[in-house]
XYZ file of N, CA, C and O in Angstrom:
732
model
N 12.542 -129.654 134.364
C 13.891 -129.163 134.453
C 14.177 -128.129 133.389
O 13.277 -127.597 132.737
N 15.445 -127.839 133.218
C 15.839 -126.794 132.271
C 15.529 -127.178 130.827
O 15.364 -126.312 129.983
N 15.444 -128.468 130.544
C 15.158 -128.900 129.171
C 13.743 -128.546 128.751
O 13.454 -128.407 127.571
N 12.841 -128.408 129.698
C 11.451 -128.091 129.352
C 11.048 -126.695 129.789
O 9.894 -126.316 129.657
N 11.982 -125.897 130.279
C 11.660 -124.533 130.724
C 11.276 -123.674 129.529
O 11.844 -123.789 128.455
N 10.295 -122.811 129.721
C 9.847 -121.914 128.664
C 10.599 -120.601 128.790
O 10.489 -119.902 129.786
N 11.391 -120.290 127.797
C 12.165 -119.050 127.794
C 11.581 -118.104 126.764
O 11.168 -118.521 125.686
N 11.560 -116.822 127.086
C 11.060 -115.843 126.138
C 12.180 -115.346 125.230
O 11.954 -114.551 124.341
N 13.384 -115.804 125.433
C 14.524 -115.337 124.650
C 14.857 -116.332 123.542
O 15.914 -116.913 123.505
N 13.918 -116.563 122.634
C 14.152 -117.541 121.579
C 14.121 -116.926 120.183
O 14.107 -117.639 119.191
N 14.114 -115.616 120.080
C 14.264 -114.950 118.795
C 13.118 -115.127 117.833
O 13.333 -115.242 116.631
N 11.900 -115.139 118.320
C 10.768 -115.308 117.418
C 9.923 -114.039 117.357
O 10.219 -113.039 117.985
N 8.857 -114.092 116.585
C 7.888 -113.004 116.548
C 6.827 -113.275 117.597
O 6.430 -114.408 117.827
N 6.369 -112.209 118.249
C 5.391 -112.354 119.333
C 4.268 -111.354 119.153
O 4.424 -110.327 118.497
N 3.154 -111.666 119.805
C 1.988 -110.778 119.803
C 1.612 -110.381 118.379
O 1.352 -109.219 118.082
N 1.576 -111.368 117.510
C 1.283 -111.120 116.099
C -0.225 -111.218 115.882
O -0.880 -112.145 116.351
N -0.771 -110.236 115.182
C -2.178 -110.309 114.817
C -2.352 -109.762 113.407
O -1.553 -108.957 112.928
N -3.368 -110.245 112.741
C -3.644 -109.817 111.378
C -5.072 -109.330 111.255
O -5.965 -109.785 111.978
N -5.255 -108.403 110.369
C -6.574 -107.849 110.083
C -6.775 -107.860 108.572
O -5.823 -107.648 107.818
N -8.002 -108.071 108.149
C -8.285 -108.038 106.719
C -9.711 -107.564 106.490
O -10.613 -107.864 107.276
N -9.875 -106.805 105.431
C -11.196 -106.356 104.993
C -11.292 -106.709 103.523
O -10.361 -106.457 102.754
N -12.408 -107.298 103.129
C -12.587 -107.719 101.747
C -13.957 -107.268 101.266
O -14.932 -107.315 102.018
N -14.021 -106.835 100.025
C -15.296 -106.473 99.411
C -15.392 -107.175 98.062
O -14.434 -107.196 97.297
N -16.554 -107.722 97.780
C -16.794 -108.360 96.494
C -18.206 -107.990 96.065
O -19.162 -108.178 96.819
N -18.301 -107.417 94.869
C -19.612 -107.010 94.383
C -19.716 -107.136 92.880
O -18.713 -107.244 92.175
N -20.960 -107.131 92.402
C -21.213 -107.226 90.969
C -22.342 -106.264 90.624
O -23.368 -106.223 91.303
N -22.121 -105.482 89.579
C -23.099 -104.518 89.112
C -23.265 -104.726 87.612
O -22.368 -104.380 86.838
N -24.377 -105.316 87.217
C -24.596 -105.693 85.821
C -23.412 -106.543 85.344
O -23.163 -107.583 85.900
N -22.666 -106.067 84.335
C -21.530 -106.836 83.815
C -20.214 -106.506 84.514
O -19.186 -107.090 84.199
N -20.230 -105.550 85.443
C -19.007 -105.167 86.157
C -18.889 -105.956 87.452
O -19.850 -106.084 88.209
N -17.698 -106.476 87.695
C -17.410 -107.125 88.970
C -16.234 -106.406 89.611
O -15.339 -105.914 88.923
N -16.239 -106.326 90.929
C -15.126 -105.689 91.631
C -14.842 -106.463 92.907
O -15.752 -106.916 93.597
N -13.569 -106.640 93.161
C -13.091 -107.224 94.411
C -11.982 -106.330 94.921
O -11.111 -105.918 94.158
N -12.019 -106.026 96.200
C -10.969 -105.201 96.799
C -10.675 -105.747 98.189
O -11.577 -106.231 98.883
N -9.408 -105.669 98.578
C -9.046 -106.146 99.907
C -7.924 -105.289 100.476
O -7.106 -104.735 99.752
N -7.921 -105.202 101.777
C -6.884 -104.512 102.532
C -6.486 -105.443 103.663
O -7.351 -105.938 104.394
N -5.183 -105.721 103.788
C -4.705 -106.619 104.831
C -3.616 -105.934 105.641
O -2.937 -105.032 105.159
N -3.460 -106.373 106.859
C -2.383 -105.881 107.703
C -1.971 -106.963 108.679
O -2.800 -107.742 109.163
N -0.689 -107.039 108.951
C -0.162 -107.972 109.947
C 0.818 -107.195 110.812
O 1.687 -106.490 110.302
N 0.676 -107.322 112.130
C 1.464 -106.524 113.055
C 1.959 -107.405 114.196
O 1.278 -108.329 114.612
N 3.150 -107.120 114.689
C 3.682 -107.888 115.802
C 5.064 -107.416 116.192
O 5.669 -106.554 115.549
N 5.558 -107.974 117.291
C 6.872 -107.644 117.825
C 7.858 -108.748 117.469
O 7.473 -109.878 117.188
N 9.141 -108.409 117.518
C 10.171 -109.413 117.286
C 11.279 -109.238 118.298
O 11.358 -108.227 118.990
N 12.131 -110.245 118.377
C 13.252 -110.189 119.304
C 14.408 -110.999 118.748
O 14.223 -111.841 117.882
N 15.593 -110.740 119.257
C 16.755 -111.547 118.889
C 16.761 -112.803 119.749
O 15.951 -112.960 120.663
N 17.696 -113.687 119.485
C 17.800 -114.924 120.267
C 18.158 -114.647 121.722
O 17.958 -115.501 122.578
N 18.671 -113.458 122.035
C 18.995 -113.130 123.424
C 17.829 -112.451 124.126
O 17.920 -112.102 125.287
N 16.718 -112.240 123.405
C 15.542 -111.634 124.010
C 15.431 -110.140 123.785
O 14.437 -109.533 124.153
N 16.437 -109.522 123.182
C 16.383 -108.079 122.926
C 15.425 -107.789 121.778
O 15.396 -108.503 120.791
N 14.653 -106.746 121.908
C 13.679 -106.388 120.877
C 14.323 -105.469 119.844
O 13.917 -104.330 119.663
N 15.343 -105.962 119.151
C 16.064 -105.123 118.192
C 15.765 -105.472 116.746
O 16.156 -104.748 115.855
N 15.121 -106.591 116.500
C 14.754 -106.941 115.127
C 13.542 -106.116 114.732
O 12.766 -105.692 115.572
N 13.386 -105.915 113.435
C 12.269 -105.110 112.953
C 10.925 -105.700 113.296
O 10.718 -106.907 113.258
N 10.005 -104.839 113.643
C 8.644 -105.266 113.945
C 7.934 -105.707 112.675
O 8.318 -105.342 111.571
N 6.876 -106.471 112.855
C 6.026 -106.843 111.723
C 5.021 -105.712 111.531
O 4.254 -105.401 112.446
N 5.064 -105.099 110.370
C 4.120 -104.043 110.025
C 3.800 -104.154 108.536
O 4.026 -103.241 107.760
N 3.276 -105.295 108.145
C 2.996 -105.571 106.743
C 1.619 -105.039 106.367
O 0.640 -105.284 107.070
N 1.570 -104.312 105.260
C 0.313 -103.770 104.744
C 0.170 -104.207 103.292
O 1.128 -104.151 102.519
N -1.023 -104.629 102.903
C -1.269 -105.019 101.518
C -2.617 -104.528 101.042
O -3.571 -104.430 101.815
N -2.693 -104.195 99.772
C -3.916 -103.701 99.151
C -4.044 -104.325 97.778
O -3.064 -104.372 97.021
N -5.220 -104.805 97.442
C -5.434 -105.398 96.129
C -6.805 -105.048 95.587
O -7.749 -104.846 96.347
N -6.905 -104.966 94.272
C -8.188 -104.693 93.621
C -8.238 -105.442 92.293
O -7.219 -105.578 91.606
N -9.401 -105.960 91.962
C -9.611 -106.668 90.710
C -10.951 -106.226 90.138
O -11.966 -106.243 90.844
N -10.949 -105.791 88.875
C -12.162 -105.331 88.207
C -12.368 -106.177 86.959
O -11.421 -106.410 86.198
N -13.604 -106.647 86.755
C -13.924 -107.435 85.569
C -15.097 -106.811 84.835
O -15.971 -106.182 85.435
N -15.076 -106.960 83.532
C -16.191 -106.514 82.686
C -16.239 -107.430 81.476
O -15.233 -107.568 80.763
N -17.395 -108.039 81.270
C -17.558 -109.011 80.195
C -16.432 -110.035 80.308
O -16.270 -110.657 81.336
N -15.576 -110.206 79.324
C -14.489 -111.175 79.402
C -13.157 -110.576 79.813
O -12.147 -111.262 79.819
N -13.145 -109.278 80.153
C -11.906 -108.582 80.508
C -11.707 -108.523 82.020
O -12.677 -108.441 82.769
N -10.450 -108.520 82.423
C -10.124 -108.372 83.841
C -8.890 -107.505 84.007
O -7.953 -107.574 83.205
N -8.893 -106.673 85.031
C -7.742 -105.847 85.391
C -7.522 -106.000 86.884
O -8.476 -105.927 87.670
N -6.269 -106.203 87.274
C -5.978 -106.372 88.692
C -4.701 -105.669 89.085
O -3.806 -105.469 88.262
N -4.628 -105.285 90.357
C -3.429 -104.643 90.891
C -3.301 -105.025 92.361
O -4.302 -105.219 93.061
N -2.051 -105.139 92.823
C -1.780 -105.475 94.225
C -0.498 -104.767 94.655
O 0.438 -104.630 93.867
N -0.485 -104.323 95.906
C 0.709 -103.709 96.480
C 0.869 -104.246 97.903
O -0.101 -104.295 98.671
N 2.092 -104.659 98.262
C 2.398 -105.136 99.611
C 3.702 -104.491 100.060
O 4.672 -104.449 99.305
N 3.720 -103.996 101.312
C 4.920 -103.393 101.893
C 5.233 -104.141 103.188
O 4.394 -104.213 104.084
N 6.453 -104.694 103.284
C 6.861 -105.460 104.457
C 7.554 -104.597 105.509
O 7.931 -105.106 106.565
N 7.760 -103.315 105.225
C 8.365 -102.348 106.145
C 9.693 -102.856 106.692
O 10.613 -103.102 105.944
N 9.785 -103.053 108.002
C 11.051 -103.430 108.632
C 11.049 -104.858 109.163
O 11.906 -105.229 109.955
N 10.118 -105.686 108.730
C 9.962 -107.041 109.259
C 11.287 -107.800 109.288
O 11.914 -108.035 108.255
N 11.740 -108.162 110.484
C 12.925 -108.986 110.741
C 14.225 -108.340 110.271
O 15.220 -109.022 110.079
N 14.242 -107.033 110.094
C 15.460 -106.327 109.692
C 16.130 -105.779 110.951
O 15.507 -105.059 111.733
N 17.392 -106.124 111.151
C 18.124 -105.704 112.347
C 18.206 -104.181 112.436
O 18.192 -103.479 111.424
N 18.312 -103.678 113.659
C 18.360 -102.241 113.901
C 19.491 -101.571 113.138
O 19.314 -100.490 112.557
N 20.671 -102.185 113.090
C 21.811 -101.592 112.377
C 21.523 -101.476 110.884
O 21.881 -100.480 110.251
N 20.873 -102.467 110.321
C 20.525 -102.437 108.902
C 19.490 -101.352 108.632
O 19.583 -100.624 107.639
N 18.503 -101.224 109.515
C 17.492 -100.169 109.358
C 18.132 -98.789 109.437
O 17.820 -97.900 108.645
N 19.054 -98.595 110.386
C 19.734 -97.313 110.544
C 20.533 -96.963 109.286
O 20.632 -95.797 108.903
N 21.073 -97.988 108.607
C 21.868 -97.774 107.393
C 21.000 -97.689 106.133
O 21.513 -97.677 105.019
N 19.678 -97.664 106.302
C 18.774 -97.477 105.169
C 18.146 -98.722 104.602
O 17.454 -98.661 103.582
N 18.333 -99.883 105.228
C 17.756 -101.126 104.720
C 16.316 -101.313 105.154
O 15.884 -100.776 106.180
N 15.563 -102.054 104.380
C 14.195 -102.407 104.758
C 13.890 -103.823 104.285
O 14.725 -104.472 103.670
N 12.685 -104.299 104.582
C 12.295 -105.659 104.202
C 11.697 -105.718 102.804
O 11.430 -106.794 102.293
N 11.462 -104.566 102.186
C 11.024 -104.548 100.799
C 9.528 -104.412 100.599
O 8.733 -104.403 101.541
N 9.181 -104.300 99.336
C 7.790 -104.190 98.920
C 7.672 -104.728 97.508
O 8.676 -104.921 96.819
N 6.450 -104.983 97.082
C 6.232 -105.392 95.701
C 4.867 -104.927 95.231
O 3.977 -104.632 96.030
N 4.743 -104.824 93.916
C 3.437 -104.602 93.327
C 3.335 -105.451 92.073
O 4.339 -105.874 91.493
N 2.113 -105.726 91.693
C 1.887 -106.452 90.461
C 0.621 -105.940 89.792
O -0.320 -105.514 90.464
N 0.662 -105.957 88.469
C -0.455 -105.515 87.643
C -0.759 -106.620 86.648
O 0.152 -107.304 86.180
N -2.017 -106.788 86.326
C -2.374 -107.816 85.369
C -3.608 -107.456 84.582
O -4.479 -106.725 85.052
N -3.659 -107.962 83.370
C -4.826 -107.794 82.507
C -5.111 -109.135 81.851
O -4.187 -109.878 81.507
N -6.394 -109.440 81.695
C -6.756 -110.729 81.095
C -7.986 -110.578 80.209
O -8.752 -109.618 80.329
N -8.136 -111.550 79.327
C -9.328 -111.620 78.473
C -9.656 -113.088 78.252
O -8.766 -113.913 78.004
N -10.940 -113.414 78.357
C -11.378 -114.788 78.122
C -12.621 -114.771 77.254
O -13.552 -113.992 77.493
N -12.603 -115.625 76.245
C -13.764 -115.794 75.384
C -13.871 -117.269 75.033
O -12.884 -117.877 74.605
N -15.027 -117.827 75.251
C -15.216 -119.246 74.967
C -14.182 -120.079 75.696
O -13.916 -119.882 76.881
N -13.524 -120.998 74.978
C -12.537 -121.860 75.641
C -11.153 -121.217 75.789
O -10.266 -121.799 76.399
N -10.955 -120.006 75.234
C -9.650 -119.350 75.239
C -9.541 -118.306 76.332
O -10.490 -117.595 76.632
N -8.329 -118.180 76.861
C -8.036 -117.114 77.811
C -6.586 -116.693 77.661
O -5.712 -117.526 77.411
N -6.322 -115.387 77.773
C -4.957 -114.869 77.715
C -4.787 -113.839 78.822
O -5.760 -113.210 79.266
N -3.553 -113.668 79.268
C -3.285 -112.655 80.290
C -1.871 -112.121 80.130
O -0.990 -112.790 79.596
N -1.692 -110.904 80.609
C -0.402 -110.242 80.614
C -0.198 -109.696 82.020
O -1.090 -109.056 82.583
N 0.975 -109.964 82.607
C 1.219 -109.523 83.978
C 2.577 -108.864 84.139
O 3.511 -109.117 83.366
N 2.668 -108.003 85.142
C 3.906 -107.308 85.488
C 4.077 -107.414 86.995
O 3.152 -107.110 87.757
N 5.264 -107.856 87.426
C 5.593 -107.964 88.852
C 6.867 -107.170 89.081
O 7.826 -107.287 88.318
N 6.902 -106.350 90.134
C 8.079 -105.548 90.453
C 8.264 -105.566 91.964
O 7.339 -105.248 92.709
N 9.455 -105.959 92.414
C 9.739 -105.933 93.850
C 11.056 -105.220 94.091
O 11.933 -105.206 93.232
N 11.171 -104.638 95.273
C 12.383 -103.903 95.609
C 12.658 -104.010 97.100
O 11.739 -103.928 97.914
N 13.928 -104.212 97.438
C 14.389 -104.205 98.820
C 15.476 -103.143 98.914
O 16.439 -103.178 98.152
N 15.310 -102.204 99.826
C 16.346 -101.195 100.041
C 17.471 -101.817 100.843
O 17.256 -102.293 101.952
N 18.660 -101.817 100.270
C 19.821 -102.371 100.952
C 20.523 -101.284 101.749
O 20.451 -100.111 101.407
N 21.232 -101.666 102.811
C 21.939 -100.666 103.611
C 23.028 -99.953 102.802
O 23.519 -100.488 101.811
N 23.376 -98.770 103.229
C 24.439 -98.007 102.592
C 25.697 -98.866 102.487
O 26.060 -99.559 103.432
N 26.345 -98.841 101.326
C 27.554 -99.634 101.106
C 27.277 -100.993 100.507
O 28.200 -101.749 100.219
N 25.995 -101.331 100.325
C 25.634 -102.641 99.759
C 25.233 -102.526 98.299
O 24.460 -103.332 97.806
N 25.733 -101.522 97.619
C 25.334 -101.330 96.231
C 23.943 -100.746 96.186
O 23.447 -100.184 97.162
N 23.303 -100.885 95.049
C 21.947 -100.366 94.907
C 20.928 -101.289 95.549
O 21.258 -102.284 96.194
N 19.681 -100.952 95.346
C 18.594 -101.780 95.852
C 18.575 -103.119 95.121
O 19.078 -103.233 94.004
N 17.973 -104.119 95.726
C 17.724 -105.389 95.059
C 16.355 -105.277 94.403
O 15.357 -105.051 95.084
N 16.325 -105.384 93.079
C 15.082 -105.235 92.323
C 14.841 -106.462 91.471
O 15.776 -107.005 90.861
N 13.578 -106.884 91.391
C 13.190 -107.997 90.533
C 11.977 -107.560 89.726
O 11.003 -107.044 90.285
N 12.051 -107.761 88.418
C 10.945 -107.459 87.512
C 10.626 -108.709 86.703
O 11.543 -109.353 86.178
N 9.348 -109.017 86.594
C 8.923 -110.174 85.806
C 7.741 -109.752 84.933
O 6.774 -109.175 85.432
N 7.848 -110.029 83.645
C 6.741 -109.838 82.723
C 6.291 -111.228 82.309
O 7.115 -112.084 81.951
N 4.983 -111.475 82.367
C 4.484 -112.803 82.011
C 3.341 -112.704 81.006
O 2.503 -111.808 81.093
N 3.366 -113.608 80.072
C 2.303 -113.740 79.085
C 1.805 -115.177 79.179
O 2.600 -116.119 79.078
N 0.512 -115.332 79.399
C -0.057 -116.660 79.611
C -1.250 -116.871 78.685
O -1.984 -115.926 78.376
N -1.458 -118.105 78.282
C -2.611 -118.477 77.472
C -3.134 -119.821 77.965
O -2.364 -120.663 78.431
N -4.443 -119.984 77.873
C -5.068 -121.246 78.292
C -6.183 -121.600 77.317
O -6.840 -120.716 76.751
N -6.374 -122.892 77.131
C -7.424 -123.382 76.243
C -8.100 -124.582 76.900
O -7.427 -125.526 77.331
N -9.432 -124.547 76.992
C -10.201 -125.673 77.528
C -10.373 -126.704 76.419
O -11.200 -126.541 75.516
N -9.567 -127.749 76.476
C -9.583 -128.784 75.442
C -10.868 -129.596 75.521
O -11.505 -129.884 74.507
N -11.249 -129.960 76.729
C -12.453 -130.755 76.981
C -12.878 -130.481 78.419
O -12.101 -129.921 79.197
N -14.087 -130.859 78.810
C -14.497 -130.636 80.199
C -13.495 -131.261 81.176
O -13.170 -132.445 81.076
N -12.946 -130.438 82.051
C -11.990 -130.909 83.039
C -10.544 -130.957 82.569
O -9.658 -131.362 83.307
N -10.272 -130.539 81.322
C -8.907 -130.572 80.788
C -8.566 -129.208 80.200
O -9.200 -128.751 79.249
N -7.551 -128.574 80.768
C -7.110 -127.264 80.308
C -5.636 -127.330 79.930
O -4.806 -127.815 80.693
N -5.315 -126.853 78.743
C -3.946 -126.784 78.247
C -3.476 -125.340 78.419
O -4.184 -124.404 78.033
N -2.266 -125.150 79.001
C -1.781 -123.807 79.303
C -0.350 -123.634 78.809
O 0.424 -124.593 78.789
N -0.020 -122.398 78.440
C 1.345 -122.038 78.059
C 1.678 -120.704 78.722
O 0.830 -119.811 78.801
N 2.912 -120.587 79.203
C 3.352 -119.369 79.883
C 4.739 -118.989 79.385
O 5.607 -119.842 79.235
N 4.934 -117.689 79.175
C 6.221 -117.144 78.795
C 6.549 -116.033 79.789
O 5.767 -115.091 79.940
N 7.675 -116.180 80.493
C 8.065 -115.220 81.527
C 9.448 -114.659 81.226
O 10.368 -115.402 80.877
N 9.568 -113.353 81.371
C 10.852 -112.668 81.241
C 11.181 -112.072 82.605
O 10.404 -111.261 83.132
N 12.313 -112.458 83.178
C 12.677 -112.002 84.524
C 14.010 -111.267 84.491
O 14.925 -111.649 83.746
N 14.095 -110.232 85.308
C 15.324 -109.463 85.449
C 15.536 -109.195 86.936
O 14.657 -108.662 87.607
N 16.689 -109.601 87.449
C 17.016 -109.417 88.866
C 18.300 -108.610 88.974
O 19.313 -108.986 88.383
N 18.250 -107.520 89.722
C 19.410 -106.636 89.885
C 19.886 -106.667 91.332
O 19.077 -106.574 92.256
N 21.197 -106.779 91.508
C 21.855 -106.803 92.822
C 21.250 -107.864 93.739
O 20.888 -107.592 94.881
N 21.180 -109.083 93.238
C 20.556 -110.158 94.010
C 21.378 -110.583 95.217
O 20.859 -111.237 96.116
N 22.642 -110.194 95.264
C 23.482 -110.551 96.400
C 23.588 -109.418 97.420
O 24.196 -109.582 98.468
N 22.993 -108.267 97.142
C 22.963 -107.120 98.060
C 24.354 -106.732 98.553
O 24.583 -106.542 99.739
N 25.298 -106.613 97.611
C 26.654 -106.195 97.960
C 27.090 -105.055 97.043
O 26.428 -104.755 96.051
N 28.219 -104.452 97.384
C 28.745 -103.347 96.573
C 29.139 -103.815 95.179
O 29.087 -103.048 94.221
N 29.548 -105.076 95.031
C 29.824 -105.652 93.710
C 28.563 -106.415 93.313
O 28.366 -107.569 93.685
N 27.711 -105.726 92.585
C 26.374 -106.252 92.303
C 26.397 -107.431 91.347
O 27.173 -107.458 90.395
N 25.525 -108.396 91.614
C 25.311 -109.537 90.730
C 23.900 -109.412 90.168
O 22.932 -109.309 90.926
N 23.812 -109.378 88.849
C 22.527 -109.290 88.169
C 22.258 -110.596 87.434
O 23.189 -111.327 87.090
N 20.980 -110.869 87.176
C 20.622 -112.094 86.486
C 19.353 -111.852 85.680
O 18.422 -111.214 86.166
N 19.327 -112.340 84.462
C 18.145 -112.268 83.607
C 17.791 -113.677 83.174
O 18.665 -114.529 83.054
N 16.514 -113.897 82.914
C 16.112 -115.218 82.471
C 14.810 -115.179 81.699
O 14.012 -114.253 81.846
N 14.617 -116.189 80.882
C 13.380 -116.370 80.135
C 12.914 -117.796 80.384
O 13.705 -118.730 80.311
N 11.630 -117.935 80.674
C 11.071 -119.256 80.975
C 9.849 -119.477 80.095
O 8.988 -118.592 79.972
N 9.763 -120.648 79.487
C 8.587 -121.043 78.711
C 8.093 -122.370 79.275
O 8.860 -123.318 79.402
N 6.814 -122.415 79.637
C 6.241 -123.613 80.258
C 4.952 -123.981 79.532
O 4.100 -123.116 79.285
N 4.815 -125.253 79.220
C 3.548 -125.795 78.710
C 3.061 -126.793 79.746
O 3.827 -127.633 80.222
N 1.786 -126.692 80.102
C 1.266 -127.592 81.139
C -0.181 -127.973 80.836
O -0.875 -127.305 80.074
N -0.597 -129.051 81.451
C -1.969 -129.540 81.392
C -2.536 -129.512 82.800
O -1.841 -129.839 83.755
N -3.790 -129.160 82.907
C -4.467 -129.231 84.201
C -5.724 -130.076 84.026
O -6.533 -129.819 83.130
N -5.839 -131.067 84.892
C -6.998 -131.951 84.860
C -7.800 -131.749 86.133
O -7.263 -131.810 87.235
N -9.090 -131.530 85.996
C -9.988 -131.342 87.140
C -11.001 -132.467 87.150
O -11.682 -132.728 86.152
N -11.074 -133.138 88.286
C -12.001 -134.268 88.408
C -13.167 -133.894 89.295
O -13.058 -133.172 90.211
Protein backbone atom coordinates (compact mmCIF):
# COMPACT_ATOMS: atom_id res chain seq x y z
CA UNK A 1 0.00 0.00 0.00
CA UNK A 2 0.91 3.64 0.23
CA UNK A 3 2.83 3.08 3.47
CA UNK A 4 5.43 0.98 1.65
CA UNK A 5 5.44 2.80 -1.71
CA UNK A 6 8.84 3.99 -2.88
CA UNK A 7 8.77 7.68 -3.70
CA UNK A 8 11.61 9.56 -5.33
CA UNK A 9 10.47 12.82 -3.72
CA UNK A 10 12.14 12.39 -0.33
CA UNK A 11 14.75 15.15 -0.44
CA UNK A 12 17.90 13.08 -0.39
CA UNK A 13 21.12 12.89 -2.39
CA UNK A 14 21.08 10.51 -5.35
CA UNK A 15 23.51 8.98 -7.81
CA UNK A 16 26.39 9.73 -5.48
CA UNK A 17 29.82 8.37 -6.32
CA UNK A 18 33.29 9.02 -4.99
CA UNK A 19 36.72 8.74 -6.50
CA UNK A 20 40.09 8.77 -4.79
CA UNK A 21 43.72 8.50 -5.82
CA UNK A 22 46.44 7.97 -3.25
CA UNK A 23 50.21 7.80 -3.52
CA UNK A 24 52.62 6.74 -0.80
CA UNK A 25 56.35 6.48 -1.32
CA UNK A 26 59.67 6.58 0.46
CA UNK A 27 63.02 7.70 -0.91
CA UNK A 28 65.90 7.23 1.52
CA UNK A 29 64.87 9.39 4.53
CA UNK A 30 62.11 11.23 2.63
CA UNK A 31 58.53 10.01 2.79
CA UNK A 32 55.64 11.43 0.79
CA UNK A 33 51.92 10.78 0.80
CA UNK A 34 49.50 12.55 -1.50
CA UNK A 35 45.81 12.07 -2.17
CA UNK A 36 43.09 13.54 -4.32
CA UNK A 37 39.43 12.82 -3.56
CA UNK A 38 36.15 13.75 -5.17
CA UNK A 39 32.51 13.09 -4.38
CA UNK A 40 29.75 13.89 -6.86
CA UNK A 41 25.98 13.49 -6.90
CA UNK A 42 22.56 15.02 -7.37
CA UNK A 43 20.19 16.38 -4.75
CA UNK A 44 16.53 17.22 -4.51
CA UNK A 45 14.06 18.93 -2.20
CA UNK A 46 11.40 17.01 -0.30
CA UNK A 47 9.00 17.71 -3.19
CA UNK A 48 11.36 16.05 -5.69
CA UNK A 49 12.62 19.25 -7.33
CA UNK A 50 16.33 19.26 -8.10
CA UNK A 51 16.96 22.71 -6.62
CA UNK A 52 19.36 21.88 -3.80
CA UNK A 53 23.05 22.17 -4.53
CA UNK A 54 24.74 19.21 -6.14
CA UNK A 55 27.52 17.32 -4.42
CA UNK A 56 30.80 18.41 -5.96
CA UNK A 57 33.32 17.98 -3.16
CA UNK A 58 37.01 18.04 -4.04
CA UNK A 59 39.88 17.44 -1.62
CA UNK A 60 43.66 17.38 -1.91
CA UNK A 61 46.21 16.46 0.74
CA UNK A 62 49.97 16.00 0.95
CA UNK A 63 52.29 14.94 3.75
CA UNK A 64 56.10 15.00 3.56
CA UNK A 65 58.43 13.52 6.18
CA UNK A 66 62.19 13.67 6.62
CA UNK A 67 64.03 12.15 9.55
CA UNK A 68 61.87 13.21 12.54
CA UNK A 69 60.19 16.15 10.77
CA UNK A 70 56.79 16.20 9.09
CA UNK A 71 54.92 18.79 7.02
CA UNK A 72 51.34 18.38 5.89
CA UNK A 73 48.67 20.33 4.05
CA UNK A 74 45.05 19.65 3.08
CA UNK A 75 42.40 21.56 1.16
CA UNK A 76 38.70 20.61 0.77
CA UNK A 77 36.00 22.52 -1.14
CA UNK A 78 32.33 21.57 -0.65
CA UNK A 79 31.13 23.87 -3.49
CA UNK A 80 27.32 24.06 -3.44
CA UNK A 81 26.52 20.83 -1.55
CA UNK A 82 22.94 21.07 -0.16
CA UNK A 83 22.78 24.85 -0.66
CA UNK A 84 19.39 26.02 -1.95
CA UNK A 85 19.23 27.73 -5.35
CA UNK A 86 18.16 31.08 -3.82
CA UNK A 87 21.13 31.03 -1.44
CA UNK A 88 23.53 30.19 -4.29
CA UNK A 89 22.10 33.03 -6.41
CA UNK A 90 22.69 35.42 -3.47
CA UNK A 91 26.35 34.36 -3.24
CA UNK A 92 26.22 31.58 -0.64
CA UNK A 93 28.18 28.34 -0.82
CA UNK A 94 28.83 25.25 1.30
CA UNK A 95 32.33 26.39 2.22
CA UNK A 96 35.87 25.14 2.15
CA UNK A 97 38.74 24.58 4.54
CA UNK A 98 42.45 24.09 4.59
CA UNK A 99 44.87 23.00 7.24
CA UNK A 100 48.64 23.08 7.60
CA UNK A 101 50.76 21.23 10.09
CA UNK A 102 54.35 20.69 11.11
CA UNK A 103 55.70 18.10 13.52
CA UNK A 104 58.93 16.81 15.01
CA UNK A 105 59.57 13.59 16.89
CA UNK A 106 62.71 12.40 18.59
CA UNK A 107 62.91 9.43 20.91
CA UNK A 108 59.87 9.38 23.19
CA UNK A 109 58.99 13.06 22.50
CA UNK A 110 56.85 14.54 19.78
CA UNK A 111 55.55 18.07 19.16
CA UNK A 112 53.35 19.58 16.46
CA UNK A 113 51.95 22.92 15.40
CA UNK A 114 48.80 23.16 13.28
CA UNK A 115 46.66 25.78 11.56
CA UNK A 116 43.04 25.21 10.46
CA UNK A 117 41.03 27.78 8.47
CA UNK A 118 37.50 27.36 7.15
CA UNK A 119 35.16 29.73 5.39
CA UNK A 120 31.54 29.67 4.23
CA UNK A 121 30.33 32.39 1.89
CA UNK A 122 27.03 33.68 3.23
CA UNK A 123 24.33 35.14 0.99
CA UNK A 124 24.17 38.89 0.46
CA UNK A 125 22.61 40.58 3.50
CA UNK A 126 23.89 37.93 5.93
CA UNK A 127 26.89 39.91 7.08
CA UNK A 128 30.35 38.72 6.18
CA UNK A 129 31.50 35.19 5.59
CA UNK A 130 31.52 32.67 8.43
CA UNK A 131 35.19 32.02 9.21
CA UNK A 132 36.83 29.72 11.75
CA UNK A 133 40.54 29.70 12.55
CA UNK A 134 42.23 27.30 14.96
CA UNK A 135 45.88 27.22 15.97
CA UNK A 136 46.96 24.12 17.86
CA UNK A 137 50.12 23.19 19.69
CA UNK A 138 50.45 19.56 20.76
CA UNK A 139 53.05 17.53 22.63
CA UNK A 140 53.28 13.82 23.37
CA UNK A 141 55.60 11.68 25.47
CA UNK A 142 55.87 7.87 25.49
CA UNK A 143 55.93 7.17 29.22
CA UNK A 144 56.19 3.40 28.82
CA UNK A 145 55.40 0.83 26.11
CA UNK A 146 51.71 1.26 25.31
CA UNK A 147 51.30 4.45 27.40
CA UNK A 148 51.43 7.91 25.85
CA UNK A 149 50.88 11.16 27.74
CA UNK A 150 49.62 14.08 25.59
CA UNK A 151 48.93 17.79 26.04
CA UNK A 152 47.17 20.10 23.59
CA UNK A 153 46.67 23.86 23.53
CA UNK A 154 44.17 25.25 21.00
CA UNK A 155 43.29 28.84 20.18
CA UNK A 156 40.04 29.22 18.22
CA UNK A 157 38.42 32.24 16.61
CA UNK A 158 34.98 32.09 14.97
CA UNK A 159 33.54 35.05 13.06
CA UNK A 160 29.86 35.47 12.10
CA UNK A 161 28.90 32.04 13.39
CA UNK A 162 25.20 32.87 13.08
CA UNK A 163 25.46 34.00 9.41
CA UNK A 164 23.35 37.12 9.93
CA UNK A 165 23.78 40.85 9.36
CA UNK A 166 24.30 41.27 13.14
CA UNK A 167 27.38 39.10 13.39
CA UNK A 168 28.15 36.95 16.42
CA UNK A 169 31.83 36.20 16.99
CA UNK A 170 33.39 33.81 19.48
CA UNK A 171 36.94 33.14 20.64
CA UNK A 172 38.17 30.36 22.86
CA UNK A 173 41.23 28.69 24.31
CA UNK A 174 41.32 25.01 25.17
CA UNK A 175 43.97 23.08 27.11
CA UNK A 176 43.69 19.29 27.30
CA UNK A 177 45.87 16.70 29.02
CA UNK A 178 45.19 13.09 28.12
CA UNK A 179 46.58 9.58 28.39
CA UNK A 180 46.42 6.98 25.66
CA UNK A 181 46.83 3.31 26.45
CA UNK A 182 47.46 0.76 23.68
CA UNK A 183 47.04 -2.92 24.40
